[in-house]
Short mmCIF file of C-alpha atoms and ligand atoms in Angstrom, two decimals:
data_model
loop_
_atom_site.label_atom_id
_atom_site.label_comp_id
_atom_site.label_asym_id
_atom_site.label_seq_id
_atom_site.Cartn_x
_atom_site.Cartn_y
_atom_site.Cartn_z
CA UNK A 1 20.25 24.54 14.07
CA UNK A 2 22.13 22.26 11.74
CA UNK A 3 20.96 18.78 12.45
CA UNK A 4 22.67 16.01 10.51
CA UNK A 5 20.05 14.21 8.49
CA UNK A 6 20.19 10.44 8.20
CA UNK A 7 20.99 9.03 4.80
CA UNK A 8 20.56 5.67 3.21
CA UNK A 9 23.65 3.52 3.39
CA UNK A 10 23.44 2.73 -0.30
CA UNK A 11 21.23 3.02 -3.32
CA UNK A 12 20.08 -0.53 -2.68
CA UNK A 13 19.22 0.29 0.90
CA UNK A 14 16.89 2.94 -0.43
CA UNK A 15 15.34 0.76 -3.11
CA UNK A 16 14.82 -2.11 -0.70
CA UNK A 17 13.19 0.06 1.92
CA UNK A 18 10.96 1.58 -0.72
CA UNK A 19 10.01 -1.81 -2.09
CA UNK A 20 9.52 -3.00 1.48
CA UNK A 21 6.97 -0.28 2.03
CA UNK A 22 5.30 -0.80 -1.32
CA UNK A 23 5.02 -4.58 -1.40
CA UNK A 24 2.68 -5.77 1.28
CA UNK A 25 -0.83 -6.91 1.98
CA UNK A 26 -1.91 -4.44 -0.70
CA UNK A 27 -0.45 -6.59 -3.48
CA UNK A 28 -1.91 -9.89 -2.40
CA UNK A 29 -4.83 -9.31 -0.05
CA UNK A 30 -6.19 -5.92 -1.17
CA UNK A 31 -5.40 -6.24 -4.88
CA UNK A 32 -7.15 -9.57 -5.38
CA UNK A 33 -10.08 -8.56 -3.24
CA UNK A 34 -10.58 -5.18 -4.95
CA UNK A 35 -10.18 -6.75 -8.36
CA UNK A 36 -12.62 -9.52 -7.50
CA UNK A 37 -15.26 -7.12 -6.21
CA UNK A 38 -14.82 -4.73 -9.13
CA UNK A 39 -15.26 -7.16 -11.95
CA UNK A 40 -11.71 -8.20 -12.87
CA UNK A 41 -10.28 -7.10 -16.20
CA UNK A 42 -11.76 -3.59 -16.32
CA UNK A 43 -10.37 -2.92 -12.87
CA UNK A 44 -7.00 -4.31 -13.93
CA UNK A 45 -6.77 -2.14 -17.05
CA UNK A 46 -7.64 1.06 -15.20
CA UNK A 47 -5.28 0.05 -12.41
CA UNK A 48 -2.38 -0.40 -14.83
CA UNK A 49 -3.12 2.92 -16.54
CA UNK A 50 -3.27 4.64 -13.15
CA UNK A 51 0.06 3.13 -12.15
CA UNK A 52 1.67 4.42 -15.32
CA UNK A 53 0.07 7.85 -15.72
CA UNK A 54 -0.44 8.73 -12.05
CA UNK A 55 1.73 6.41 -10.00
CA UNK A 56 5.00 7.06 -11.78
CA UNK A 57 4.92 10.88 -11.86
CA UNK A 58 3.56 11.08 -8.33
CA UNK A 59 6.20 8.78 -6.91
CA UNK A 60 8.81 10.85 -8.69
CA UNK A 61 7.58 14.15 -7.27
CA UNK A 62 7.24 12.71 -3.76
CA UNK A 63 10.88 11.67 -3.95
CA UNK A 64 11.88 15.07 -5.29
CA UNK A 65 9.92 17.13 -2.76
CA UNK A 66 11.49 15.10 0.05
CA UNK A 67 15.01 15.25 -1.29
CA UNK A 68 14.74 18.95 -2.03
CA UNK A 69 13.38 19.88 1.39
CA UNK A 70 15.23 17.26 3.46
CA UNK A 71 12.30 17.12 5.87
CA UNK A 72 9.19 15.11 6.76
CA UNK A 73 5.85 15.03 4.99
CA UNK A 74 4.44 18.23 6.48
CA UNK A 75 7.61 20.22 7.09
CA UNK A 76 8.81 19.69 3.51
CA UNK A 77 5.97 21.74 2.09
CA UNK A 78 6.47 24.45 4.69
CA UNK A 79 10.16 24.63 3.92
CA UNK A 80 9.82 24.86 0.15
CA UNK A 81 6.80 27.19 0.22
CA UNK A 82 6.74 29.09 3.51
CA UNK A 83 3.51 30.79 4.59
CA UNK A 84 1.39 28.79 2.16
CA UNK A 85 -1.16 26.06 2.75
CA UNK A 86 0.42 23.34 0.59
CA UNK A 87 1.50 21.48 3.69
CA UNK A 88 -2.12 20.32 4.00
CA UNK A 89 -1.15 17.60 1.48
CA UNK A 90 1.33 16.28 4.02
CA UNK A 91 -1.19 16.62 6.84
CA UNK A 92 -3.79 14.55 5.01
CA UNK A 93 -1.07 12.03 4.27
CA UNK A 94 -0.04 11.66 7.89
CA UNK A 95 -3.65 11.25 8.93
CA UNK A 96 -4.22 8.68 6.17
CA UNK A 97 -1.19 6.66 7.21
CA UNK A 98 -2.45 6.70 10.79
CA UNK A 99 -5.91 5.48 9.78
CA UNK A 100 -4.65 2.92 7.27
CA UNK A 101 -2.56 1.27 9.94
CA UNK A 102 -5.67 0.82 12.11
CA UNK A 103 -7.06 -1.79 9.72
CA UNK A 104 -3.74 -2.90 8.24
CA UNK A 105 -2.97 -4.17 11.73
CA UNK A 106 -6.16 -6.23 11.70
CA UNK A 107 -5.27 -7.94 8.42
CA UNK A 108 -1.66 -8.28 9.58
CA UNK A 109 -3.06 -10.10 12.61
CA UNK A 110 -5.02 -12.43 10.36
CA UNK A 111 -1.91 -13.40 8.42
CA UNK A 112 -0.03 -13.91 11.67
CA UNK A 113 -2.77 -16.24 12.87
CA UNK A 114 -2.61 -18.19 9.61
CA UNK A 115 1.16 -18.46 9.97
CA UNK A 116 0.69 -19.97 13.41
CA UNK A 117 -2.01 -22.27 12.06
CA UNK A 118 0.26 -23.66 9.33
CA UNK A 119 3.18 -24.03 11.74
CA UNK A 120 0.94 -26.33 13.75
CA UNK A 121 -0.36 -28.47 10.92
CA UNK A 122 -2.43 -26.30 8.61
CA UNK A 123 -6.10 -25.78 7.99
CA UNK A 124 -8.10 -28.74 6.81
CA UNK A 125 -11.73 -28.88 5.80
CA UNK A 126 -13.94 -25.96 4.92
CA UNK A 127 -11.58 -22.98 4.81
CA UNK A 128 -14.45 -20.56 4.36
CA UNK A 129 -16.12 -21.67 7.57
CA UNK A 130 -12.77 -21.62 9.38
CA UNK A 131 -12.17 -18.06 8.25
CA UNK A 132 -15.67 -16.84 9.11
CA UNK A 133 -15.52 -18.35 12.57
CA UNK A 134 -12.16 -16.75 13.19
CA UNK A 135 -12.96 -13.21 12.07
CA UNK A 136 -16.36 -13.10 13.73
CA UNK A 137 -14.91 -13.97 17.10
CA UNK A 138 -14.82 -10.95 19.42
CA UNK A 139 -11.49 -11.88 21.00
CA UNK A 140 -9.11 -13.97 18.92
CA UNK A 141 -8.56 -11.62 15.93
CA UNK A 142 -7.98 -8.72 18.32
CA UNK A 143 -5.32 -10.69 20.17
CA UNK A 144 -3.55 -11.40 16.86
CA UNK A 145 -3.94 -7.76 15.81
CA UNK A 146 -2.34 -6.77 19.09
CA UNK A 147 0.61 -9.10 18.52
CA UNK A 148 1.09 -7.77 15.01
CA UNK A 149 0.98 -4.17 16.25
CA UNK A 150 3.33 -4.98 19.13
CA UNK A 151 5.92 -6.30 16.66
CA UNK A 152 5.48 -3.22 14.46
CA UNK A 153 5.85 -0.93 17.46
CA UNK A 154 8.98 -2.66 18.73
CA UNK A 155 10.72 -2.38 15.38
CA UNK A 156 9.92 1.33 15.07
CA UNK A 157 10.82 1.69 18.76
CA UNK A 158 14.30 0.24 18.24
CA UNK A 159 14.61 1.90 14.87
CA UNK A 160 16.41 -1.05 13.31
CA UNK A 161 16.36 0.15 9.74
CA UNK A 162 19.29 -2.09 8.95
CA UNK A 163 17.25 -5.09 9.94
CA UNK A 164 14.46 -4.13 7.59
CA UNK A 165 16.84 -3.44 4.73
CA UNK A 166 18.60 -6.71 5.27
CA UNK A 167 15.49 -8.80 5.58
CA UNK A 168 13.94 -7.32 2.43
CA UNK A 169 17.06 -8.40 0.59
CA UNK A 170 16.23 -12.07 0.88
CA UNK A 171 12.56 -11.86 1.72
CA UNK A 172 11.32 -10.29 -1.51
CA UNK A 173 13.10 -12.70 -3.87
CA UNK A 174 11.82 -15.73 -1.94
CA UNK A 175 8.29 -14.39 -1.83
CA UNK A 176 8.44 -13.74 -5.59
CA UNK A 177 9.65 -17.25 -6.34
CA UNK A 178 7.02 -18.74 -4.10
CA UNK A 179 4.31 -16.71 -5.79
CA UNK A 180 5.55 -17.74 -9.24
CA UNK A 181 5.51 -21.39 -8.21
CA UNK A 182 2.04 -21.08 -6.75
CA UNK A 183 0.79 -19.32 -9.87
CA UNK A 184 2.15 -22.10 -12.05
CA UNK A 185 0.40 -24.66 -9.87
CA UNK A 186 -2.82 -22.71 -9.59
CA UNK A 187 -3.03 -22.42 -13.36
CA UNK A 188 -3.10 -26.23 -13.63
CA UNK A 189 -6.09 -26.61 -11.35
CA UNK A 190 -8.67 -26.32 -14.10
CA UNK A 191 -9.84 -22.76 -13.59
CA UNK A 192 -7.14 -21.17 -15.73
CA UNK A 193 -9.25 -20.36 -18.74
CA UNK A 194 -12.00 -18.74 -16.78
CA UNK A 195 -9.48 -16.88 -14.63
CA UNK A 196 -7.57 -15.49 -17.59
CA UNK A 197 -10.81 -14.36 -19.13
CA UNK A 198 -11.82 -12.75 -15.85
CA UNK A 199 -8.46 -11.00 -15.52
CA UNK A 200 -7.68 -10.03 -19.08
CA UNK A 201 -10.76 -9.98 -21.28
CA UNK A 202 -12.12 -6.42 -21.08
CA UNK A 203 -15.73 -6.03 -20.11
CA UNK A 204 -16.59 -2.82 -21.95
CA UNK A 205 -19.76 -2.16 -20.04
CA UNK A 206 -17.89 -1.99 -16.76
CA UNK A 207 -15.95 1.01 -18.07
CA UNK A 208 -19.11 3.06 -17.51
CA UNK A 209 -19.05 2.36 -13.79
CA UNK A 210 -17.37 5.21 -11.83
CA UNK A 211 -16.80 2.92 -8.84
CA UNK A 212 -14.36 0.82 -10.79
CA UNK A 213 -12.23 3.86 -11.61
CA UNK A 214 -12.24 5.01 -8.01
CA UNK A 215 -11.31 1.57 -6.74
CA UNK A 216 -8.56 1.07 -9.32
CA UNK A 217 -7.01 4.48 -8.79
CA UNK A 218 -7.20 4.06 -5.02
CA UNK A 219 -5.56 0.67 -5.28
CA UNK A 220 -2.71 2.16 -7.31
CA UNK A 221 -2.04 4.79 -4.63
CA UNK A 222 -2.40 2.30 -1.80
CA UNK A 223 -0.18 -0.29 -3.39
CA UNK A 224 2.59 2.15 -4.27
CA UNK A 225 2.40 3.77 -0.80
CA UNK A 226 1.65 7.14 -2.41
CA UNK A 227 -0.20 10.15 -1.06
CA UNK A 228 0.98 9.46 2.46
CA UNK A 229 4.31 11.20 2.56
CA UNK A 230 6.14 7.89 2.86
CA UNK A 231 7.95 8.15 -0.43
CA UNK A 232 8.51 11.80 0.34
CA UNK A 233 10.10 10.96 3.69
CA UNK A 234 12.23 8.23 2.14
CA UNK A 235 13.33 10.68 -0.55
CA UNK A 236 14.45 13.07 2.14
CA UNK A 237 17.12 10.60 3.25
CA UNK A 238 18.58 10.55 -0.26
CA UNK A 239 21.76 12.06 -1.52
CA UNK A 240 21.58 13.99 -4.80
CA UNK A 241 23.79 11.45 -6.55
CA UNK A 242 20.96 8.95 -6.87
CA UNK A 243 18.77 9.15 -9.94
CA UNK A 244 15.14 9.28 -8.92
CA UNK A 245 13.60 8.23 -12.22
CA UNK A 246 15.13 4.79 -12.47
CA UNK A 247 14.41 4.11 -8.80
CA UNK A 248 10.78 5.03 -9.17
CA UNK A 249 10.57 2.80 -12.22
CA UNK A 250 12.12 -0.20 -10.44
CA UNK A 251 9.77 0.08 -7.47
CA UNK A 252 6.74 0.45 -9.69
CA UNK A 253 7.58 -2.49 -11.94
CA UNK A 254 8.29 -4.71 -8.95
CA UNK A 255 5.12 -3.78 -7.09
CA UNK A 256 2.96 -4.24 -10.17
CA UNK A 257 4.44 -7.63 -11.03
CA UNK A 258 3.77 -8.74 -7.50
CA UNK A 259 0.12 -7.82 -7.76
CA UNK A 260 -0.30 -9.43 -11.18
CA UNK A 261 1.30 -12.68 -10.10
CA UNK A 262 -0.84 -12.80 -6.97
CA UNK A 263 -3.83 -12.46 -9.26
CA UNK A 264 -2.57 -15.48 -11.19
CA UNK A 265 -2.36 -17.42 -7.94
CA UNK A 266 -5.75 -16.43 -6.61
CA UNK A 267 -8.15 -16.35 -9.54
CA UNK A 268 -7.44 -19.68 -11.25
CA UNK A 269 -7.96 -21.35 -7.88
CA UNK A 270 -11.09 -19.31 -7.22
CA UNK A 271 -12.69 -20.64 -10.39
CA UNK A 272 -11.30 -24.15 -10.07
CA UNK A 273 -12.82 -24.55 -6.62
CA UNK A 274 -16.03 -22.78 -7.47
CA UNK A 275 -15.41 -19.92 -5.04
CA UNK A 276 -16.73 -16.40 -5.49
CA UNK A 277 -14.21 -13.82 -6.80
CA UNK A 278 -16.31 -11.07 -5.20
CA UNK A 279 -15.91 -12.71 -1.79
CA UNK A 280 -14.41 -9.52 -0.37
CA UNK A 281 -11.80 -8.98 2.32
CA UNK A 282 -11.49 -12.68 3.09
CA UNK A 283 -10.64 -13.78 -0.44
CA UNK A 284 -7.00 -14.79 -0.01
CA UNK A 285 -7.58 -16.27 3.43
CA UNK A 286 -10.14 -18.62 1.95
CA UNK A 287 -8.55 -19.35 -1.42
CA UNK A 288 -4.99 -20.00 -0.31
CA UNK A 289 -5.82 -22.61 2.34
CA UNK A 290 -7.96 -24.33 -0.29
CA UNK A 291 -4.94 -24.50 -2.61
CA UNK A 292 -2.62 -25.64 0.16
CA UNK A 293 -4.98 -28.42 1.12
CA UNK A 294 -5.24 -29.57 -2.49
CA UNK A 295 -1.44 -29.79 -2.54
CA UNK A 296 -1.47 -32.49 0.14
CA UNK A 297 1.37 -32.84 2.67
CA UNK A 298 3.68 -30.37 0.97
CA UNK A 299 0.85 -27.83 1.15
CA UNK A 300 1.45 -27.31 4.84
CA UNK A 301 5.11 -26.53 4.24
CA UNK A 302 4.27 -24.12 1.43
CA UNK A 303 1.56 -22.66 3.63
CA UNK A 304 4.09 -21.92 6.36
CA UNK A 305 6.50 -20.34 3.88
CA UNK A 306 3.77 -18.33 2.26
CA UNK A 307 2.21 -16.88 5.39
CA UNK A 308 5.57 -16.19 7.02
CA UNK A 309 6.60 -14.18 4.00
CA UNK A 310 3.23 -12.46 3.71
CA UNK A 311 3.46 -11.47 7.35
CA UNK A 312 6.99 -10.15 6.88
CA UNK A 313 5.93 -8.20 3.80
CA UNK A 314 3.04 -6.80 5.82
CA UNK A 315 5.42 -5.86 8.62
CA UNK A 316 7.80 -3.94 6.37
CA UNK A 317 4.78 -1.94 5.20
CA UNK A 318 3.24 -1.43 8.63
CA UNK A 319 6.58 -0.20 9.91
CA UNK A 320 6.66 2.46 7.22
CA UNK A 321 3.08 3.41 8.10
CA UNK A 322 3.90 3.82 11.79
CA UNK A 323 7.10 5.65 10.93
CA UNK A 324 5.11 8.43 9.20
CA UNK A 325 3.09 9.25 12.31
CA UNK A 326 6.07 8.71 14.56
CA UNK A 327 8.40 11.11 12.79
CA UNK A 328 5.61 13.67 12.62
CA UNK A 329 4.72 13.48 16.32
CA UNK A 330 8.36 13.47 17.40
CA UNK A 331 8.76 16.87 15.80
CA UNK A 332 5.32 18.14 16.83
CA UNK A 333 5.38 17.19 20.52
CA UNK A 334 9.14 16.97 20.97
CA UNK A 335 8.71 13.58 22.61
CA UNK A 336 11.27 10.83 22.32
CA UNK A 337 11.01 8.31 19.50
CA UNK A 338 10.29 5.52 21.98
CA UNK A 339 7.47 7.34 23.69
CA UNK A 340 5.85 8.34 20.41
CA UNK A 341 6.16 4.91 18.82
CA UNK A 342 4.44 3.25 21.77
CA UNK A 343 1.76 5.91 22.22
CA UNK A 344 0.89 6.21 18.53
CA UNK A 345 1.03 2.44 18.03
CA UNK A 346 -1.31 1.77 20.95
CA UNK A 347 -3.81 4.40 19.88
CA UNK A 348 -3.76 2.96 16.36
CA UNK A 349 -4.36 -0.49 17.80
CA UNK A 350 -7.34 0.77 19.81
CA UNK A 351 -8.89 2.57 16.86
CA UNK A 352 -8.43 -0.64 14.88
CA UNK A 353 -10.55 -2.69 17.29
CA UNK A 354 -13.90 -1.62 15.78
CA UNK A 355 -12.55 -2.66 12.37
CA UNK A 356 -11.84 -6.10 13.72
CA UNK A 357 -15.19 -6.35 15.49
CA UNK A 358 -17.02 -5.21 12.36
CA UNK A 359 -16.14 -8.51 10.67
CA UNK A 360 -18.97 -10.38 12.33
CA UNK A 361 -18.74 -9.95 16.08
CA UNK A 362 -20.65 -6.67 16.19
CA UNK A 363 -22.68 -4.96 13.51
CA UNK A 364 -20.74 -1.77 12.76
CA UNK A 365 -21.49 -0.44 9.30
CA UNK A 366 -21.04 2.95 7.66
CA UNK A 367 -22.76 3.66 4.34
CA UNK A 368 -23.65 0.01 4.12
CA UNK A 369 -20.06 -1.20 4.47
CA UNK A 370 -18.39 -2.82 7.42
CA UNK A 371 -16.31 -0.41 9.47
CA UNK A 372 -13.12 -2.05 8.22
CA UNK A 373 -14.12 -1.79 4.57
CA UNK A 374 -15.23 1.78 5.09
CA UNK A 375 -11.94 2.92 6.65
CA UNK A 376 -10.07 0.99 3.97
CA UNK A 377 -12.00 2.50 1.07
CA UNK A 378 -12.18 6.00 2.50
CA UNK A 379 -8.47 6.30 3.25
CA UNK A 380 -7.25 4.52 0.12
CA UNK A 381 -9.71 5.74 -2.44
CA UNK A 382 -10.38 9.24 -1.14
CA UNK A 383 -7.69 10.56 1.21
CA UNK A 384 -4.66 9.33 -0.72
CA UNK A 385 -5.84 10.71 -4.07
CA UNK A 386 -6.67 14.08 -2.47
CA UNK A 387 -3.29 14.33 -0.80
CA UNK A 388 -1.55 13.34 -4.04
CA UNK A 389 -3.68 15.80 -6.00
CA UNK A 390 -2.52 18.70 -3.84
CA UNK A 391 1.11 17.60 -4.15
CA UNK A 392 0.83 17.31 -7.91
CA UNK A 393 -0.68 20.78 -8.26
CA UNK A 394 1.99 22.12 -5.93
CA UNK A 395 4.82 20.84 -8.09
CA UNK A 396 3.14 21.16 -11.49
CA UNK A 397 1.90 24.68 -11.02
CA UNK A 398 4.19 26.39 -8.50
CA UNK A 399 7.60 25.03 -9.47
CA UNK A 400 9.33 26.36 -12.54
CA UNK A 401 9.93 23.89 -15.33
CA UNK A 402 13.68 23.97 -14.71
CA UNK A 403 13.10 23.33 -11.02
CA UNK A 404 10.99 20.29 -11.74
CA UNK A 405 13.60 18.92 -14.11
CA UNK A 406 16.44 19.57 -11.73
CA UNK A 407 14.83 18.09 -8.63
CA UNK A 408 13.45 15.01 -10.31
CA UNK A 409 16.63 14.22 -12.27
CA UNK A 410 15.22 14.40 -15.75
CA UNK A 411 17.46 17.14 -17.06
CA UNK A 412 18.58 15.27 -20.13
CA UNK A 413 15.59 13.03 -20.58
CA UNK A 414 13.64 13.62 -23.74
CA UNK A 415 10.38 12.85 -22.00
CA UNK A 416 10.68 15.86 -19.72
CA UNK A 417 7.82 17.64 -21.50
CA UNK A 418 5.70 14.51 -21.15
CA UNK A 419 6.22 14.55 -17.40
CA UNK A 420 5.31 18.24 -17.20
CA UNK A 421 2.16 17.57 -19.17
CA UNK A 422 1.22 14.69 -16.90
CA UNK A 423 1.86 16.75 -13.77
CA UNK A 424 0.14 19.91 -14.89
CA UNK A 425 -2.88 18.55 -16.70
CA UNK A 426 -3.45 14.82 -16.90
CA UNK A 427 -2.89 13.86 -13.27
CA UNK A 428 -4.89 16.64 -11.59
CA UNK A 429 -7.79 16.41 -14.01
CA UNK A 430 -7.94 12.62 -13.91
CA UNK A 431 -7.81 12.50 -10.12
CA UNK A 432 -10.45 15.21 -9.80
CA UNK A 433 -12.87 13.59 -12.23
CA UNK A 434 -12.47 10.10 -10.82
CA UNK A 435 -12.86 11.39 -7.27
CA UNK A 436 -15.88 13.50 -8.08
CA UNK A 437 -17.78 10.78 -9.93
CA UNK A 438 -16.69 8.04 -7.60
CA UNK A 439 -17.63 9.85 -4.43
CA UNK A 440 -20.94 11.08 -5.82
CA UNK A 441 -21.76 7.57 -6.89
CA UNK A 442 -20.92 6.24 -3.48
N1 LIG B 501 1.82 -0.30 -0.09
C1 LIG B 501 1.52 -1.19 0.97
C2 LIG B 501 0.89 -2.45 0.45
O1 LIG B 501 0.70 -2.60 -0.72
C3 LIG B 501 0.59 -0.61 1.98
C4 LIG B 501 1.03 0.67 2.43
C5 LIG B 501 0.29 1.73 2.13
C6 LIG B 501 2.22 0.80 3.10
C7 LIG B 501 0.71 2.95 2.48
C8 LIG B 501 2.66 2.01 3.47
C9 LIG B 501 1.91 3.08 3.15
O2 LIG B 501 0.56 -3.30 1.21
NA1 LIG B 502 1.88 -2.63 -2.75
#
């Protein structure tokens, strides 16, 4: 059976799709909320270290496993190491992607609703009350979640990868410019000093808190779309002529800048308007409307632009999330792409309903957290690191040094030994320790 495997049209097609998956609600919504809840600067420092020491090597090996095996998240492990259990890494990843989309769809629905709200004149008055009333309604957020999921399903259904590639081409630059402009404005609102202190002045005591490490590491995996087999799958569409290292670096730099700049939009405004940085999942949906209102008439226009782009960024990520389950189930059940996309998408929507309801309509808590927060934290902070841990041990300890160099394109690079050291020792040990302490503490 020699099936012709799809390939990216160009190097830029690949980079854009990868950035499209990486940049999403994670950079703006989840980053600011996790950073706010976990005390700011300490979280940020550990996050940046995780991105560098864990994110980079793990993205690189996901690309290389995929390109080497030319198969999906589970099959790749089975192909490279037949009759072993390494494929469990891929299995956890597929399951994580499935579960992440259940709540990602809820937040995607929120941003869709806010887009509609700004298209029809914006949100005036108390944005916190507006937000609380919206998310605690038993019907409205679920309708918006459904619409968001329906759009995601139809794109995966049609399989218009070209459309995604093309839209990322202009979408990401505009969103970046908009964020930069908003950051510049937000910094003038009077909360800049406090915000910069919150974001950049280390709070040494917080380094003793295992939760902060767990949250920061989880955020790094979530934001870079790692531990889910997405980067692996994207790598499998690659031709050997593309250098993996520089691509991984570009995606990582871009994703990280996005998160940092969003922080510079959110936190100065948080302090200027006397809001609470530890507000939680609603942070951006309360802070941004406050900024837009302060901007006056132009605020509505910027609000439209902002939420349209946020929704599109969310869509390019949710598509990649649904694509993981879809490609897996297509192979597993031998169903058609269309059938799988609709079935998987609908089931994901249904499982997401309790997440939506847990925001105030019904009291659904697990370990003291709302159902949505629990699924979010468990998938991002526990499942992704475990899946990545297995993949890292797989490559670090079962591939020969030469194999690692060859498949991750670092033949001539002088930092080859550094990568080996990260893969064999630093990454597994760090992930294990952070997971162990974090989960015990939880
Ligand atoms: N990385 C995306 C974000 O930051 C979320 C995501 C996670 C997308 C996992 C795909 C896979 O929003
Ligand atoms: Na991201």
